[in-house]
mmCIF file of C-alpha atoms and ligand atoms in Angstrom:
data_model
loop_
_atom_site.group_PDB
_atom_site.id
_atom_site.type_symbol
_atom_site.label_atom_id
_atom_site.label_comp_id
_atom_site.label_asym_id
_atom_site.label_seq_id
_atom_site.Cartn_x
_atom_site.Cartn_y
_atom_site.Cartn_z
ATOM 1 C CA UNK A 1 131.255 99.926 183.819
ATOM 2 C CA UNK A 2 128.363 101.805 182.320
ATOM 3 C CA UNK A 3 128.708 102.827 178.713
ATOM 4 C CA UNK A 4 126.793 106.042 178.489
ATOM 5 C CA UNK A 5 128.003 107.005 175.055
ATOM 6 C CA UNK A 6 125.327 106.940 172.417
ATOM 7 C CA UNK A 7 125.349 107.834 168.759
ATOM 8 C CA UNK A 8 122.273 109.072 166.959
ATOM 9 C CA UNK A 9 121.465 110.084 163.442
ATOM 10 C CA UNK A 10 119.414 113.264 163.165
ATOM 11 C CA UNK A 11 118.067 115.111 160.157
ATOM 12 C CA UNK A 12 117.994 118.764 159.285
ATOM 13 C CA UNK A 13 114.992 119.272 157.054
ATOM 14 C CA UNK A 14 113.523 122.275 155.317
ATOM 15 C CA UNK A 15 113.283 124.068 152.010
ATOM 16 C CA UNK A 16 116.287 125.388 150.133
ATOM 17 C CA UNK A 17 117.976 128.485 151.567
ATOM 18 C CA UNK A 18 116.215 128.432 154.963
ATOM 19 C CA UNK A 19 119.679 128.202 156.536
ATOM 20 C CA UNK A 20 120.284 124.502 157.213
ATOM 21 C CA UNK A 21 123.909 124.456 156.158
ATOM 22 C CA UNK A 22 124.582 127.743 157.946
ATOM 23 C CA UNK A 23 123.048 126.401 161.161
ATOM 24 C CA UNK A 24 125.255 123.323 161.126
ATOM 25 C CA UNK A 25 128.291 125.462 160.452
ATOM 26 C CA UNK A 26 127.465 127.567 163.471
ATOM 27 C CA UNK A 27 126.861 124.573 165.654
ATOM 28 C CA UNK A 28 129.820 122.504 164.599
ATOM 29 C CA UNK A 29 133.322 123.790 164.355
ATOM 30 C CA UNK A 30 133.906 122.084 161.091
ATOM 31 C CA UNK A 31 136.745 122.339 158.702
ATOM 32 C CA UNK A 32 135.743 124.487 155.806
ATOM 33 C CA UNK A 33 135.288 122.516 152.650
ATOM 34 C CA UNK A 34 134.072 123.475 149.217
ATOM 35 C CA UNK A 35 131.341 120.924 148.891
ATOM 36 C CA UNK A 36 129.812 122.468 151.983
ATOM 37 C CA UNK A 37 128.718 125.589 150.168
ATOM 38 C CA UNK A 38 125.826 124.174 148.216
ATOM 39 C CA UNK A 39 124.489 120.954 149.586
ATOM 40 C CA UNK A 40 124.544 118.504 146.740
ATOM 41 C CA UNK A 41 123.223 115.172 147.821
ATOM 42 C CA UNK A 42 123.626 114.781 151.527
ATOM 43 C CA UNK A 43 126.319 115.916 153.897
ATOM 44 C CA UNK A 44 126.833 114.266 157.252
ATOM 45 C CA UNK A 45 128.515 116.155 160.070
ATOM 46 C CA UNK A 46 129.498 114.761 163.442
ATOM 47 C CA UNK A 47 128.995 116.609 166.696
ATOM 48 C CA UNK A 48 129.793 115.406 170.196
ATOM 49 C CA UNK A 49 127.546 116.634 172.983
ATOM 50 C CA UNK A 50 127.417 116.147 176.715
ATOM 51 C CA UNK A 51 123.931 116.278 178.121
ATOM 52 C CA UNK A 52 123.821 116.952 181.855
ATOM 53 C CA UNK A 53 120.802 116.002 183.840
ATOM 54 C CA UNK A 54 120.516 115.714 187.622
ATOM 55 C CA UNK A 55 122.953 113.068 188.807
ATOM 56 C CA UNK A 56 123.935 111.972 185.352
ATOM 57 C CA UNK A 57 125.824 112.998 182.236
ATOM 58 C CA UNK A 58 125.331 111.424 178.873
ATOM 59 C CA UNK A 59 127.788 111.672 176.029
ATOM 60 C CA UNK A 60 125.953 111.814 172.778
ATOM 61 C CA UNK A 61 127.300 111.918 169.260
ATOM 62 C CA UNK A 62 124.994 113.423 166.711
ATOM 63 C CA UNK A 63 125.400 112.462 163.083
ATOM 64 C CA UNK A 64 123.688 115.460 161.515
ATOM 65 C CA UNK A 65 122.354 114.818 158.017
ATOM 66 C CA UNK A 66 122.010 117.969 155.963
ATOM 67 C CA UNK A 67 119.498 116.715 153.434
ATOM 68 C CA UNK A 68 119.158 118.208 149.973
ATOM 69 C CA UNK A 69 116.429 120.823 150.431
ATOM 70 C CA UNK A 70 115.178 120.990 146.886
ATOM 71 C CA UNK A 71 111.649 119.616 146.751
ATOM 72 C CA UNK A 72 111.054 116.776 144.363
ATOM 73 C CA UNK A 73 114.218 114.803 145.153
ATOM 74 C CA UNK A 74 112.094 112.303 146.989
ATOM 75 C CA UNK A 75 114.309 109.327 146.313
ATOM 76 C CA UNK A 76 117.462 110.891 147.659
ATOM 77 C CA UNK A 77 115.586 112.488 150.530
ATOM 78 C CA UNK A 78 113.666 109.428 151.640
ATOM 79 C CA UNK A 79 116.714 107.189 151.527
ATOM 80 C CA UNK A 80 118.488 109.624 153.799
ATOM 81 C CA UNK A 81 115.621 109.553 156.325
ATOM 82 C CA UNK A 82 116.190 105.915 157.194
ATOM 83 C CA UNK A 83 117.509 105.247 160.630
ATOM 84 C CA UNK A 84 116.999 108.827 161.824
ATOM 85 C CA UNK A 85 116.228 109.215 165.521
ATOM 86 C CA UNK A 86 115.143 112.839 165.427
ATOM 87 C CA UNK A 87 114.764 115.835 163.148
ATOM 88 C CA UNK A 88 115.125 119.586 163.229
ATOM 89 C CA UNK A 89 112.462 121.084 160.990
ATOM 90 C CA UNK A 90 113.619 124.390 159.724
ATOM 91 C CA UNK A 91 111.889 127.315 158.087
ATOM 92 C CA UNK A 92 112.758 130.902 157.270
ATOM 93 C CA UNK A 93 110.709 133.427 159.292
ATOM 94 C CA UNK A 94 110.833 135.872 156.369
ATOM 95 C CA UNK A 95 109.228 133.330 154.001
ATOM 96 C CA UNK A 96 106.223 131.751 155.683
ATOM 97 C CA UNK A 97 105.675 129.412 152.748
ATOM 98 C CA UNK A 98 108.741 127.555 154.024
ATOM 99 C CA UNK A 99 106.850 126.897 157.279
ATOM 100 C CA UNK A 100 103.892 125.547 155.309
ATOM 101 C CA UNK A 101 106.307 123.274 153.506
ATOM 102 C CA UNK A 102 107.145 121.601 156.788
ATOM 103 C CA UNK A 103 103.522 120.578 157.186
ATOM 104 C CA UNK A 104 102.786 119.844 153.553
ATOM 105 C CA UNK A 105 105.984 118.260 152.365
ATOM 106 C CA UNK A 106 108.706 117.472 154.890
ATOM 107 C CA UNK A 107 106.739 115.915 157.738
ATOM 108 C CA UNK A 108 104.514 113.729 155.527
ATOM 109 C CA UNK A 109 107.613 112.540 153.677
ATOM 110 C CA UNK A 110 109.464 111.787 156.846
ATOM 111 C CA UNK A 111 106.576 109.752 158.195
ATOM 112 C CA UNK A 112 106.504 107.579 155.086
ATOM 113 C CA UNK A 113 109.970 106.340 156.028
ATOM 114 C CA UNK A 114 110.353 106.577 159.794
ATOM 115 C CA UNK A 115 108.168 105.895 162.777
ATOM 116 C CA UNK A 116 107.259 109.036 164.670
ATOM 117 C CA UNK A 117 110.541 110.454 166.005
ATOM 118 C CA UNK A 118 111.251 113.499 168.191
ATOM 119 C CA UNK A 119 110.942 116.725 166.233
ATOM 120 C CA UNK A 120 111.965 120.281 167.011
ATOM 121 C CA UNK A 121 110.915 123.180 164.830
ATOM 122 C CA UNK A 122 113.306 126.058 164.186
ATOM 123 C CA UNK A 123 112.268 129.413 162.716
ATOM 124 C CA UNK A 124 115.547 130.745 161.368
ATOM 125 C CA UNK A 125 116.734 134.214 160.249
ATOM 126 C CA UNK A 126 115.024 135.906 163.179
ATOM 127 C CA UNK A 127 117.621 138.693 162.766
ATOM 128 C CA UNK A 128 115.750 139.632 159.572
ATOM 129 C CA UNK A 129 112.247 139.551 161.053
ATOM 130 C CA UNK A 130 110.299 142.834 160.920
ATOM 131 C CA UNK A 131 108.623 141.996 164.180
ATOM 132 C CA UNK A 132 110.055 139.521 166.583
ATOM 133 C CA UNK A 133 106.736 139.333 168.401
ATOM 134 C CA UNK A 134 104.905 138.389 165.252
ATOM 135 C CA UNK A 135 107.553 135.799 164.398
ATOM 136 C CA UNK A 136 107.124 134.324 167.880
ATOM 137 C CA UNK A 137 103.340 134.140 167.433
ATOM 138 C CA UNK A 138 103.734 132.380 164.098
ATOM 139 C CA UNK A 139 106.153 129.933 165.644
ATOM 140 C CA UNK A 140 103.784 129.293 168.542
ATOM 141 C CA UNK A 141 100.974 128.504 166.100
ATOM 142 C CA UNK A 142 103.198 126.076 164.254
ATOM 143 C CA UNK A 143 104.363 124.420 167.471
ATOM 144 C CA UNK A 144 100.787 123.937 168.511
ATOM 145 C CA UNK A 145 99.765 122.571 165.113
ATOM 146 C CA UNK A 146 102.645 120.098 165.113
ATOM 147 C CA UNK A 147 102.668 119.346 168.815
ATOM 148 C CA UNK A 148 106.396 119.952 169.135
ATOM 149 C CA UNK A 149 108.805 122.353 170.844
ATOM 150 C CA UNK A 150 110.541 125.066 168.879
ATOM 151 C CA UNK A 151 112.793 128.099 168.792
ATOM 152 C CA UNK A 152 113.480 131.228 166.806
ATOM 153 C CA UNK A 153 117.096 131.159 165.722
ATOM 154 C CA UNK A 154 119.666 133.029 163.727
ATOM 155 C CA UNK A 155 122.520 131.187 162.148
ATOM 156 C CA UNK A 156 123.942 134.622 161.480
ATOM 157 C CA UNK A 157 124.114 135.903 165.061
ATOM 158 C CA UNK A 158 124.243 132.456 166.642
ATOM 159 C CA UNK A 159 121.083 133.066 168.647
ATOM 160 C CA UNK A 160 119.379 129.843 169.778
ATOM 161 C CA UNK A 161 121.472 127.696 167.490
ATOM 162 C CA UNK A 162 122.450 125.362 170.315
ATOM 163 C CA UNK A 163 118.991 125.450 171.856
ATOM 164 C CA UNK A 164 117.349 123.580 168.998
ATOM 165 C CA UNK A 165 119.967 120.853 168.892
ATOM 166 C CA UNK A 166 119.990 120.466 172.672
ATOM 167 C CA UNK A 167 116.218 120.232 172.893
ATOM 168 C CA UNK A 168 116.309 117.527 170.273
ATOM 169 C CA UNK A 169 119.088 115.714 172.137
ATOM 170 C CA UNK A 170 117.074 115.717 175.331
ATOM 171 C CA UNK A 171 113.943 114.490 173.576
ATOM 172 C CA UNK A 172 115.893 111.674 171.948
ATOM 173 C CA UNK A 173 117.499 110.638 175.221
ATOM 174 C CA UNK A 174 114.172 110.754 177.002
ATOM 175 C CA UNK A 175 112.612 108.579 174.377
ATOM 176 C CA UNK A 176 115.244 105.993 173.748
ATOM 177 C CA UNK A 177 117.142 103.500 175.775
ATOM 178 C CA UNK A 178 120.714 104.713 176.222
ATOM 179 C CA UNK A 179 122.100 101.563 174.748
ATOM 180 C CA UNK A 180 121.913 101.011 171.058
ATOM 181 C CA UNK A 181 121.382 97.462 170.012
ATOM 182 C CA UNK A 182 124.003 95.864 167.812
ATOM 183 C CA UNK A 183 121.575 95.597 164.966
ATOM 184 C CA UNK A 184 120.808 99.289 165.081
ATOM 185 C CA UNK A 185 124.512 100.108 165.082
ATOM 186 C CA UNK A 186 125.024 98.022 161.962
ATOM 187 C CA UNK A 187 122.013 99.633 160.280
ATOM 188 C CA UNK A 188 123.313 103.079 161.058
ATOM 189 C CA UNK A 189 126.686 102.370 159.486
ATOM 190 C CA UNK A 190 124.927 101.070 156.378
ATOM 191 C CA UNK A 191 122.970 104.274 156.029
ATOM 192 C CA UNK A 192 126.131 106.324 156.316
ATOM 193 C CA UNK A 193 127.653 104.409 153.430
ATOM 194 C CA UNK A 194 124.503 105.100 151.424
ATOM 195 C CA UNK A 195 125.003 108.824 151.977
ATOM 196 C CA UNK A 196 128.600 108.559 150.805
ATOM 197 C CA UNK A 197 127.556 106.563 147.746
ATOM 198 C CA UNK A 198 125.004 109.258 146.973
ATOM 199 C CA UNK A 199 127.702 111.908 147.313
ATOM 200 C CA UNK A 200 130.151 110.066 145.052
ATOM 201 C CA UNK A 201 127.498 109.512 142.391
ATOM 202 C CA UNK A 202 126.476 113.170 142.469
ATOM 203 C CA UNK A 203 130.099 114.240 142.224
ATOM 204 C CA UNK A 204 130.738 111.997 139.263
ATOM 205 C CA UNK A 205 127.572 113.217 137.526
ATOM 206 C CA UNK A 206 128.653 116.817 138.096
ATOM 207 C CA UNK A 207 131.984 116.122 136.449
ATOM 208 C CA UNK A 208 130.227 114.659 133.441
ATOM 209 C CA UNK A 209 127.765 117.484 133.098
ATOM 210 C CA UNK A 210 124.659 115.673 134.279
ATOM 211 C CA UNK A 211 122.957 112.476 135.278
ATOM 212 C CA UNK A 212 121.757 111.559 131.837
ATOM 213 C CA UNK A 213 125.200 110.875 130.454
ATOM 214 C CA UNK A 214 126.776 109.790 133.712
ATOM 215 C CA UNK A 215 124.282 107.346 135.189
ATOM 216 C CA UNK A 216 124.827 104.495 132.715
ATOM 217 C CA UNK A 217 128.540 104.609 133.557
ATOM 218 C CA UNK A 218 127.814 104.844 137.261
ATOM 219 C CA UNK A 219 125.599 101.777 137.100
ATOM 220 C CA UNK A 220 128.154 99.850 135.103
ATOM 221 C CA UNK A 221 131.098 100.654 137.370
ATOM 222 C CA UNK A 222 129.183 100.158 140.619
ATOM 223 C CA UNK A 223 128.052 96.772 139.398
ATOM 224 C CA UNK A 224 131.596 95.930 138.353
ATOM 225 C CA UNK A 225 132.808 96.856 141.837
ATOM 226 C CA UNK A 226 130.111 94.689 143.385
ATOM 227 C CA UNK A 227 128.402 97.586 145.175
ATOM 228 C CA UNK A 228 124.894 96.816 146.387
ATOM 229 C CA UNK A 229 123.175 100.215 146.521
ATOM 230 C CA UNK A 230 120.989 99.022 149.391
ATOM 231 C CA UNK A 231 123.984 98.111 151.528
ATOM 232 C CA UNK A 232 127.211 99.547 150.147
ATOM 233 C CA UNK A 233 130.433 98.564 151.888
ATOM 234 C CA UNK A 234 133.686 100.422 152.339
ATOM 235 C CA UNK A 235 135.612 97.934 150.192
ATOM 236 C CA UNK A 236 133.059 98.040 147.362
ATOM 237 C CA UNK A 237 133.007 101.811 147.347
ATOM 238 C CA UNK A 238 136.785 102.083 147.253
ATOM 239 C CA UNK A 239 136.835 99.840 144.226
ATOM 240 C CA UNK A 240 134.021 101.809 142.600
ATOM 241 C CA UNK A 241 135.975 105.042 143.102
ATOM 242 C CA UNK A 242 138.951 103.426 141.334
ATOM 243 C CA UNK A 243 136.802 102.310 138.440
ATOM 244 C CA UNK A 244 135.072 105.673 138.106
ATOM 245 C CA UNK A 245 138.481 107.383 138.014
ATOM 246 C CA UNK A 246 139.556 104.962 135.320
ATOM 247 C CA UNK A 247 136.622 105.966 133.102
ATOM 248 C CA UNK A 248 137.138 109.648 133.889
ATOM 249 C CA UNK A 249 140.733 109.518 132.710
ATOM 250 C CA UNK A 250 139.449 109.288 129.135
ATOM 251 C CA UNK A 251 137.831 112.724 129.260
ATOM 252 C CA UNK A 252 139.470 114.666 132.119
ATOM 253 C CA UNK A 253 143.068 115.559 132.759
ATOM 254 C CA UNK A 254 145.078 113.315 135.030
ATOM 255 C CA UNK A 255 145.464 115.851 137.855
ATOM 256 C CA UNK A 256 141.698 116.443 138.080
ATOM 257 C CA UNK A 257 140.967 112.746 137.996
ATOM 258 C CA UNK A 258 143.441 112.145 140.810
ATOM 259 C CA UNK A 259 142.037 115.041 142.870
ATOM 260 C CA UNK A 260 138.463 113.759 142.504
ATOM 261 C CA UNK A 261 139.543 110.287 143.419
ATOM 262 C CA UNK A 262 141.321 111.446 146.557
ATOM 263 C CA UNK A 263 138.353 113.577 147.572
ATOM 264 C CA UNK A 264 135.955 110.646 147.189
ATOM 265 C CA UNK A 265 138.228 108.246 149.053
ATOM 266 C CA UNK A 266 138.319 110.873 151.811
ATOM 267 C CA UNK A 267 134.528 110.800 152.076
ATOM 268 C CA UNK A 268 134.588 107.033 152.419
ATOM 269 C CA UNK A 269 137.242 107.297 155.103
ATOM 270 C CA UNK A 270 135.117 109.750 157.105
ATOM 271 C CA UNK A 271 132.474 107.108 157.748
ATOM 272 C CA UNK A 272 133.215 105.845 161.225
HETATM 273 P P1 G3D B 1 120.203 125.859 153.142
HETATM 274 O O1 G3D B 1 121.377 125.028 153.537
HETATM 275 O O2 G3D B 1 118.995 125.603 153.957
HETATM 276 O O3 G3D B 1 119.900 125.812 151.679
HETATM 277 P P2 G3D B 1 121.997 128.059 153.624
HETATM 278 O O4 G3D B 1 120.572 127.397 153.458
HETATM 279 O O5 G3D B 1 122.599 127.720 154.935
HETATM 280 O O6 G3D B 1 122.799 127.788 152.425
HETATM 281 O O7 G3D B 1 121.598 129.597 153.708
HETATM 282 C C1 G3D B 1 120.963 130.271 152.636
HETATM 283 C C2 G3D B 1 121.247 131.752 152.710
HETATM 284 O O8 G3D B 1 120.675 132.316 153.899
HETATM 285 C C3 G3D B 1 122.717 132.096 152.782
HETATM 286 O O9 G3D B 1 122.898 133.338 152.158
HETATM 287 C C4 G3D B 1 122.963 132.288 154.274
HETATM 288 O O10 G3D B 1 124.052 133.103 154.548
HETATM 289 C C5 G3D B 1 121.658 132.943 154.693
HETATM 290 N N1 G3D B 1 121.323 132.690 156.099
HETATM 291 C C6 G3D B 1 121.261 131.505 156.723
HETATM 292 N N2 G3D B 1 120.876 131.643 158.004
HETATM 293 C C7 G3D B 1 120.693 132.972 158.195
HETATM 294 C C8 G3D B 1 120.275 133.787 159.323
HETATM 295 O O11 G3D B 1 119.987 133.299 160.426
HETATM 296 N N3 G3D B 1 120.196 135.107 159.115
HETATM 297 C C9 G3D B 1 120.499 135.696 157.934
HETATM 298 N N4 G3D B 1 120.394 137.023 157.846
HETATM 299 N N5 G3D B 1 120.884 134.989 156.857
HETATM 300 C C10 G3D B 1 120.972 133.642 156.984
HETATM 301 P P3 G3D B 1 123.769 133.520 150.842
HETATM 302 O O12 G3D B 1 123.572 134.945 150.497
HETATM 303 O O13 G3D B 1 125.154 133.172 151.273
HETATM 304 O O14 G3D B 1 123.203 132.564 149.841
HETATM 305 MG MG1 MG B 2 122.420 123.681 152.292
#
């Protein structure tokens, strides 16, 4: 029996407010959740695809990483790049400086961490463009400069939302062997736990009003739970969530502490 099911991590990169979160929402019928509204840390969304090519169909699961778009968060960003097999590079056609950012910031950063991987560029908010023709010319220039394929999209109208993801899927399939090695599978799971750790830490810091006050406690409780930040495990994270809740109960009310704890345990559970 041939196992044609493959799972790949992809990144959605681009400056803040270009429409990354909106694009994922359009593409994935996802349950609506509060933490989706502003992307704090990194959010991972799953999407199953079936790629048909002559004589063959491949089932592909994308793990789409919506990476914090604020420039300067290099640590969080670069740790989320690891293990990625492709990236959608997104800009806003009404703000051309966001296209420059792809060349000046996002691509160089990506290449520090990953080997060259398939890239697709997406010029979003085409519904707001004054001239579609001009937007297309600008996109064509960018495609040529980067040597990649690309599309004009609108997360608002849904135009070309699938096209970008599908083009990336095809490029990834073309490039990689359909079978993921065991080692790669293990690595991928590790990176997912890193994203969840990131999310839990951010959430805790939020509750405490900032990293400055919260980080010493985070370090202490993660150490106590035996969490290795380079390779967090499900068990370690569960324990860390317990310990963090314990410390929170001294300055938050019991119902809030319990709600945060359940939310964080839910994130851990989501990791396949
Ligand atoms: P980000 O995840 O890249 O930071 P968001 O971007 O998805 O949060 O989108 C930022 C804002 O742009 C949102 O507006 C969103 O509705 C809007 N937006 C995203 N894609 C499109 C698009 O294709 N067309 C139009 N017209 N707007 C878009 P708000 O006002 O909610 O902040
Ligand atoms: Mg976002």
